[in-house]
PDB file of C-alpha atoms in Angstrom:
ATOM      1  CA  MET A   1     141.910  -4.916 -26.735  1.00 50.00           C
ATOM      2  CA  SER A   2     141.387  -4.269 -23.061  1.00 52.00           C
ATOM      3  CA  ARG A   3     137.931  -2.949 -23.842  1.00 56.00           C
ATOM      4  CA  GLN A   4     136.797  -6.282 -25.252  1.00 59.00           C
ATOM      5  CA  ARG A   5     138.224  -8.224 -22.316  1.00 60.00           C
ATOM      6  CA  GLY A   6     136.424  -6.099 -19.806  1.00 57.00           C
ATOM      7  CA  ARG A   7     133.100  -6.465 -21.592  1.00 65.00           C
ATOM      8  CA  ARG A   8     130.876  -9.135 -20.138  1.00 66.00           C
ATOM      9  CA  GLN A   9     129.000 -11.406 -22.539  1.00 65.00           C
ATOM     10  CA  ARG A  10     125.305 -11.494 -21.815  1.00 71.00           C
ATOM     11  CA  GLY A  11     122.455 -13.742 -22.872  1.00 77.00           C
ATOM     12  CA  PHE A  12     118.990 -12.558 -23.868  1.00 78.00           C
ATOM     13  CA  SER A  13     117.441  -9.809 -21.837  1.00 87.00           C
ATOM     14  CA  LEU A  14     114.121 -10.446 -20.115  1.00 87.00           C
ATOM     15  CA  LEU A  15     112.361  -8.193 -22.630  1.00 88.00           C
ATOM     16  CA  GLU A  16     113.777 -10.093 -25.612  1.00 87.00           C
ATOM     17  CA  LEU A  17     112.734 -13.386 -24.052  1.00 88.00           C
ATOM     18  CA  ALA A  18     109.202 -12.054 -23.447  1.00 91.00           C
ATOM     19  CA  VAL A  19     108.912 -10.894 -27.075  1.00 91.00           C
ATOM     20  CA  VAL A  20     109.976 -14.337 -28.334  1.00 91.00           C
ATOM     21  CA  ALA A  21     107.457 -16.019 -25.988  1.00 92.00           C
ATOM     22  CA  VAL A  22     104.628 -13.770 -27.246  1.00 92.00           C
ATOM     23  CA  ILE A  23     105.496 -14.448 -30.897  1.00 94.00           C
ATOM     24  CA  LEU A  24     105.659 -18.203 -30.293  1.00 93.00           C
ATOM     25  CA  SER A  25     102.329 -18.205 -28.451  1.00 92.00           C
ATOM     26  CA  LEU A  26     100.687 -16.265 -31.307  1.00 94.00           C
ATOM     27  CA  LEU A  27     102.043 -18.734 -33.866  1.00 93.00           C
ATOM     28  CA  LEU A  28     100.851 -21.652 -31.746  1.00 92.00           C
ATOM     29  CA  GLY A  29      97.396 -20.055 -31.456  1.00 89.00           C
ATOM     30  CA  LEU A  30      97.181 -19.659 -35.228  1.00 91.00           C
ATOM     31  CA  LEU A  31      98.278 -23.251 -35.723  1.00 91.00           C
ATOM     32  CA  LEU A  32      95.644 -24.548 -33.305  1.00 89.00           C
ATOM     33  CA  GLU A  33      92.933 -22.452 -34.979  1.00 86.00           C
ATOM     34  CA  ARG A  34      93.855 -23.836 -38.415  1.00 88.00           C
ATOM     35  CA  LEU A  35      93.970 -27.346 -36.999  1.00 91.00           C
ATOM     36  CA  SER A  36      90.464 -27.023 -35.535  1.00 89.00           C
ATOM     37  CA  TYR A  37      89.225 -25.589 -38.848  1.00 93.00           C
ATOM     38  CA  TYR A  38      90.578 -28.561 -40.807  1.00 94.00           C
ATOM     39  CA  GLN A  39      89.272 -30.994 -38.201  1.00 94.00           C
ATOM     40  CA  GLU A  40      85.775 -29.538 -38.561  1.00 95.00           C
ATOM     41  CA  ALA A  41      86.072 -29.531 -42.366  1.00 94.00           C
ATOM     42  CA  ALA A  42      86.974 -33.229 -42.260  1.00 95.00           C
ATOM     43  CA  GLU A  43      83.982 -33.987 -40.023  1.00 96.00           C
ATOM     44  CA  ARG A  44      81.686 -32.060 -42.341  1.00 96.00           C
ATOM     45  CA  ALA A  45      83.027 -33.928 -45.393  1.00 96.00           C
ATOM     46  CA  ARG A  46      82.481 -37.280 -43.652  1.00 96.00           C
ATOM     47  CA  PHE A  47      78.956 -36.191 -42.645  1.00 97.00           C
ATOM     48  CA  GLU A  48      78.089 -35.136 -46.210  1.00 97.00           C
ATOM     49  CA  ALA A  49      79.482 -38.356 -47.704  1.00 96.00           C
ATOM     50  CA  THR A  50      77.447 -40.496 -45.299  1.00 97.00           C
ATOM     51  CA  LEU A  51      74.325 -38.415 -45.929  1.00 97.00           C
ATOM     52  CA  GLN A  52      74.776 -38.875 -49.677  1.00 97.00           C
ATOM     53  CA  GLY A  53      75.113 -42.618 -49.120  1.00 96.00           C
ATOM     54  CA  TYR A  54      71.782 -42.643 -47.289  1.00 97.00           C
ATOM     55  CA  LYS A  55      70.117 -40.670 -50.085  1.00 97.00           C
ATOM     56  CA  THR A  56      71.460 -43.006 -52.756  1.00 97.00           C
ATOM     57  CA  ALA A  57      70.377 -46.110 -50.828  1.00 97.00           C
ATOM     58  CA  LEU A  58      66.845 -44.742 -50.470  1.00 97.00           C
ATOM     59  CA  GLN A  59      66.655 -43.892 -54.170  1.00 97.00           C
ATOM     60  CA  ILE A  60      67.817 -47.375 -55.109  1.00 97.00           C
ATOM     61  CA  ARG A  61      65.274 -48.962 -52.756  1.00 97.00           C
ATOM     62  CA  LEU A  62      62.472 -46.839 -54.229  1.00 97.00           C
ATOM     63  CA  ALA A  63      63.573 -47.797 -57.751  1.00 96.00           C
ATOM     64  CA  GLU A  64      63.436 -51.467 -56.738  1.00 96.00           C
ATOM     65  CA  LEU A  65      59.881 -51.028 -55.438  1.00 96.00           C
ATOM     66  CA  ILE A  66      58.818 -49.281 -58.648  1.00 94.00           C
ATOM     67  CA  LEU A  67      60.411 -51.961 -60.835  1.00 95.00           C
ATOM     68  CA  GLU A  68      58.652 -54.662 -58.826  1.00 96.00           C
ATOM     69  CA  ARG A  69      55.369 -52.705 -59.136  1.00 93.00           C
ATOM     70  CA  ARG A  70      55.158 -52.319 -55.362  1.00 95.00           C
ATOM     71  CA  GLU A  71      54.898 -48.518 -55.228  1.00 92.00           C
ATOM     72  CA  GLY A  72      52.263 -48.863 -52.504  1.00 91.00           C
ATOM     73  CA  GLU A  73      55.029 -49.934 -50.110  1.00 95.00           C
ATOM     74  CA  ALA A  74      56.996 -46.725 -50.689  1.00 96.00           C
ATOM     75  CA  ARG A  75      55.195 -44.988 -47.808  1.00 95.00           C
ATOM     76  CA  ARG A  76      56.874 -47.468 -45.409  1.00 96.00           C
ATOM     77  CA  LEU A  77      60.252 -45.976 -46.301  1.00 97.00           C
ATOM     78  CA  GLU A  78      59.213 -42.850 -44.369  1.00 97.00           C
ATOM     79  CA  VAL A  79      59.057 -44.754 -41.067  1.00 96.00           C
ATOM     80  CA  GLU A  80      61.783 -47.379 -41.492  1.00 96.00           C
ATOM     81  CA  ASN A  81      65.390 -46.930 -40.467  1.00 97.00           C
ATOM     82  CA  PRO A  82      67.174 -45.959 -43.721  1.00 97.00           C
ATOM     83  CA  THR A  83      70.344 -47.683 -42.512  1.00 97.00           C
ATOM     84  CA  ARG A  84      68.828 -51.019 -43.445  1.00 95.00           C
ATOM     85  CA  TRP A  85      68.995 -50.062 -47.144  1.00 94.00           C
ATOM     86  CA  LEU A  86      72.735 -49.367 -47.116  1.00 95.00           C
ATOM     87  CA  SER A  87      74.980 -52.096 -48.496  1.00 93.00           C
ATOM     88  CA  GLU A  88      77.255 -51.647 -45.457  1.00 95.00           C
ATOM     89  CA  THR A  89      76.472 -50.030 -42.118  1.00 96.00           C
ATOM     90  CA  PRO A  90      78.654 -46.928 -41.661  1.00 95.00           C
ATOM     91  CA  THR A  91      81.419 -47.259 -39.078  1.00 95.00           C
ATOM     92  CA  ASP A  92      80.065 -44.138 -37.380  1.00 96.00           C
ATOM     93  CA  TYR A  93      76.529 -45.525 -36.936  1.00 98.00           C
ATOM     94  CA  GLY A  94      75.519 -45.872 -33.291  1.00 97.00           C
ATOM     95  CA  GLY A  95      72.125 -47.592 -33.637  1.00 98.00           C
ATOM     96  CA  SER A  96      69.011 -46.298 -31.868  1.00 98.00           C
ATOM     97  CA  LEU A  97      69.328 -42.816 -30.393  1.00 97.00           C
ATOM     98  CA  PRO A  98      70.264 -43.214 -26.698  1.00 97.00           C
ATOM     99  CA  GLN A  99      69.479 -40.792 -23.873  1.00 94.00           C
ATOM    100  CA  ARG A 100      73.058 -39.492 -24.048  1.00 94.00           C
ATOM    101  CA  PRO A 101      74.306 -39.788 -27.637  1.00 96.00           C
ATOM    102  CA  GLU A 102      77.999 -39.745 -28.401  1.00 96.00           C
ATOM    103  CA  PRO A 103      79.157 -36.864 -30.638  1.00 96.00           C
ATOM    104  CA  GLY A 104      80.394 -37.758 -34.106  1.00 96.00           C
ATOM    105  CA  LEU A 105      77.926 -40.619 -34.637  1.00 98.00           C
ATOM    106  CA  TRP A 106      74.755 -41.265 -36.636  1.00 98.00           C
ATOM    107  CA  TYR A 107      71.634 -42.596 -34.896  1.00 98.00           C
ATOM    108  CA  PHE A 108      68.044 -43.438 -35.709  1.00 98.00           C
ATOM    109  CA  ASP A 109      65.464 -41.839 -33.412  1.00 97.00           C
ATOM    110  CA  GLU A 110      62.707 -44.451 -33.079  1.00 97.00           C
ATOM    111  CA  SER A 111      60.191 -41.995 -31.595  1.00 97.00           C
ATOM    112  CA  SER A 112      60.405 -39.292 -34.280  1.00 97.00           C
ATOM    113  CA  ARG A 113      61.468 -41.689 -37.085  1.00 97.00           C
ATOM    114  CA  GLU A 114      64.392 -39.403 -37.927  1.00 98.00           C
ATOM    115  CA  LEU A 115      67.983 -40.044 -38.888  1.00 98.00           C
ATOM    116  CA  VAL A 116      70.195 -38.051 -36.508  1.00 98.00           C
ATOM    117  CA  TYR A 117      73.821 -36.955 -36.741  1.00 98.00           C
ATOM    118  CA  VAL A 118      75.331 -35.615 -33.514  1.00 97.00           C
ATOM    119  CA  ALA A 119      78.059 -33.153 -34.424  1.00 96.00           C
ATOM    120  CA  ASN A 120      81.409 -33.334 -32.691  1.00 94.00           C
ATOM    121  CA  THR A 121      83.674 -30.395 -33.640  1.00 87.00           C
ATOM    122  CA  ALA A 122      81.081 -28.140 -35.219  1.00 85.00           C
ATOM    123  CA  ARG A 123      81.869 -24.623 -34.051  1.00 91.00           C
ATOM    124  CA  ARG A 124      80.693 -23.164 -37.359  1.00 94.00           C
ATOM    125  CA  LEU A 125      77.513 -25.265 -37.509  1.00 96.00           C
ATOM    126  CA  ALA A 126      74.384 -23.167 -37.023  1.00 96.00           C
ATOM    127  CA  VAL A 127      71.587 -25.374 -35.695  1.00 96.00           C
ATOM    128  CA  GLU A 128      69.345 -25.316 -32.651  1.00 92.00           C
ATOM    129  CA  PRO A 129      70.963 -27.582 -30.021  1.00 91.00           C
ATOM    130  CA  ARG A 130      68.981 -30.410 -28.404  1.00 90.00           C
ATOM    131  CA  ASN A 131      69.974 -31.572 -24.942  1.00 86.00           C
ATOM    132  CA  GLY A 132      73.083 -29.411 -25.213  1.00 89.00           C
ATOM    133  CA  LEU A 133      74.277 -31.132 -28.417  1.00 94.00           C
ATOM    134  CA  LYS A 134      74.204 -29.965 -32.009  1.00 96.00           C
ATOM    135  CA  GLN A 135      72.068 -32.537 -33.804  1.00 97.00           C
ATOM    136  CA  LEU A 136      71.301 -32.656 -37.500  1.00 97.00           C
ATOM    137  CA  ARG A 137      68.000 -34.481 -38.032  1.00 98.00           C
ATOM    138  CA  PHE A 138      66.626 -35.813 -41.295  1.00 98.00           C
ATOM    139  CA  SER A 139      63.324 -37.387 -42.219  1.00 98.00           C
ATOM    140  CA  VAL A 140      62.469 -39.478 -45.259  1.00 98.00           C
ATOM    141  CA  LYS A 141      59.684 -38.126 -47.476  1.00 97.00           C
ATOM    142  CA  VAL A 142      58.209 -39.876 -50.464  1.00 97.00           C
ATOM    143  CA  VAL A 143      57.417 -37.364 -53.210  1.00 96.00           C
ATOM    144  CA  TYR A 144      54.180 -37.827 -55.151  1.00 94.00           C
ATOM    145  CA  GLN A 145      52.854 -36.189 -58.299  1.00 94.00           C
ATOM    146  CA  ASP A 146      49.572 -36.348 -60.153  1.00 92.00           C
ATOM    147  CA  VAL A 147      49.926 -38.071 -63.529  1.00 90.00           C
ATOM    148  CA  PRO A 148      47.206 -37.952 -66.191  1.00 91.00           C
ATOM    149  CA  ALA A 149      46.079 -41.458 -67.173  1.00 87.00           C
ATOM    150  CA  SER A 150      42.910 -42.485 -69.026  1.00 88.00           C
ATOM    151  CA  GLY A 151      41.383 -39.030 -68.722  1.00 89.00           C
ATOM    152  CA  ARG A 152      41.916 -38.701 -64.960  1.00 93.00           C
ATOM    153  CA  LEU A 153      44.729 -37.822 -62.589  1.00 92.00           C
ATOM    154  CA  ILE A 154      46.438 -40.633 -60.705  1.00 88.00           C
ATOM    155  CA  ARG A 155      48.674 -39.926 -57.725  1.00 90.00           C
ATOM    156  CA  SER A 156      52.005 -41.592 -58.459  1.00 91.00           C
ATOM    157  CA  VAL A 157      55.362 -41.928 -56.703  1.00 94.00           C
ATOM    158  CA  ALA A 158      57.775 -39.415 -58.229  1.00 93.00           C
ATOM    159  CA  GLY A 159      60.801 -39.750 -55.968  1.00 96.00           C
ATOM    160  CA  ILE A 160      62.139 -39.798 -52.450  1.00 97.00           C
ATOM    161  CA  ALA A 161      63.951 -37.186 -50.366  1.00 97.00           C
ATOM    162  CA  LEU A 162      65.972 -37.176 -47.172  1.00 97.00           C
ATOM    163  CA  GLN A 163      65.243 -33.701 -45.936  1.00 97.00           C
ATOM    164  CA  PRO A 164      66.361 -31.790 -42.850  1.00 97.00           C
ATOM    165  CA  ALA A 165      63.805 -31.829 -40.026  1.00 95.00           C
ATOM    166  CA  SER A 166      65.035 -28.350 -39.034  1.00 92.00           C
ATOM    167  CA  ALA A 167      67.091 -25.740 -40.806  1.00 94.00           C
ATOM    168  CA  TYR A 168      70.864 -25.767 -40.404  1.00 96.00           C
ATOM    169  CA  ARG A 169      73.859 -24.068 -41.943  1.00 96.00           C
ATOM    170  CA  TRP A 170      77.361 -25.511 -41.913  1.00 95.00           C
ATOM    171  CA  PRO A 171      79.649 -23.220 -43.960  1.00 90.00           C
TER     172      PRO A 171
END
């Protein structure tokens, strides 16, 4: 009994405290890495959904021109801002591309006639940066094909594409 009374109760040793701090910091690092991964995945999903909206709007506009027998006007779609064909302007559309674009927004570059998305949290995005920012650029291209008619080939509108101006990879 006297042995237990003489024994002093201690708290954690400095080594035990250091081990706990290291484990907690590792867990926090893993949590932050996962959080940034999911944040980038959400941005990529939003980007892809908006891009698909642009593609659909262009296809609908081309179909309208074909139905109205105004295929000759299809070439104008390559130089117009495709945002005008959306039923609603996206909330992340910033208008004409400014000198210093804000990351996470879509723009239309008047000089190159390209639709531009400036990436925000894109660590895994492989694209050549412009002005220090990762920009995904797309241009509208009307697709033509030669169709036989009355013994000769006639160049006809076959479709429309919103294609990347430069290669990118966003796994």
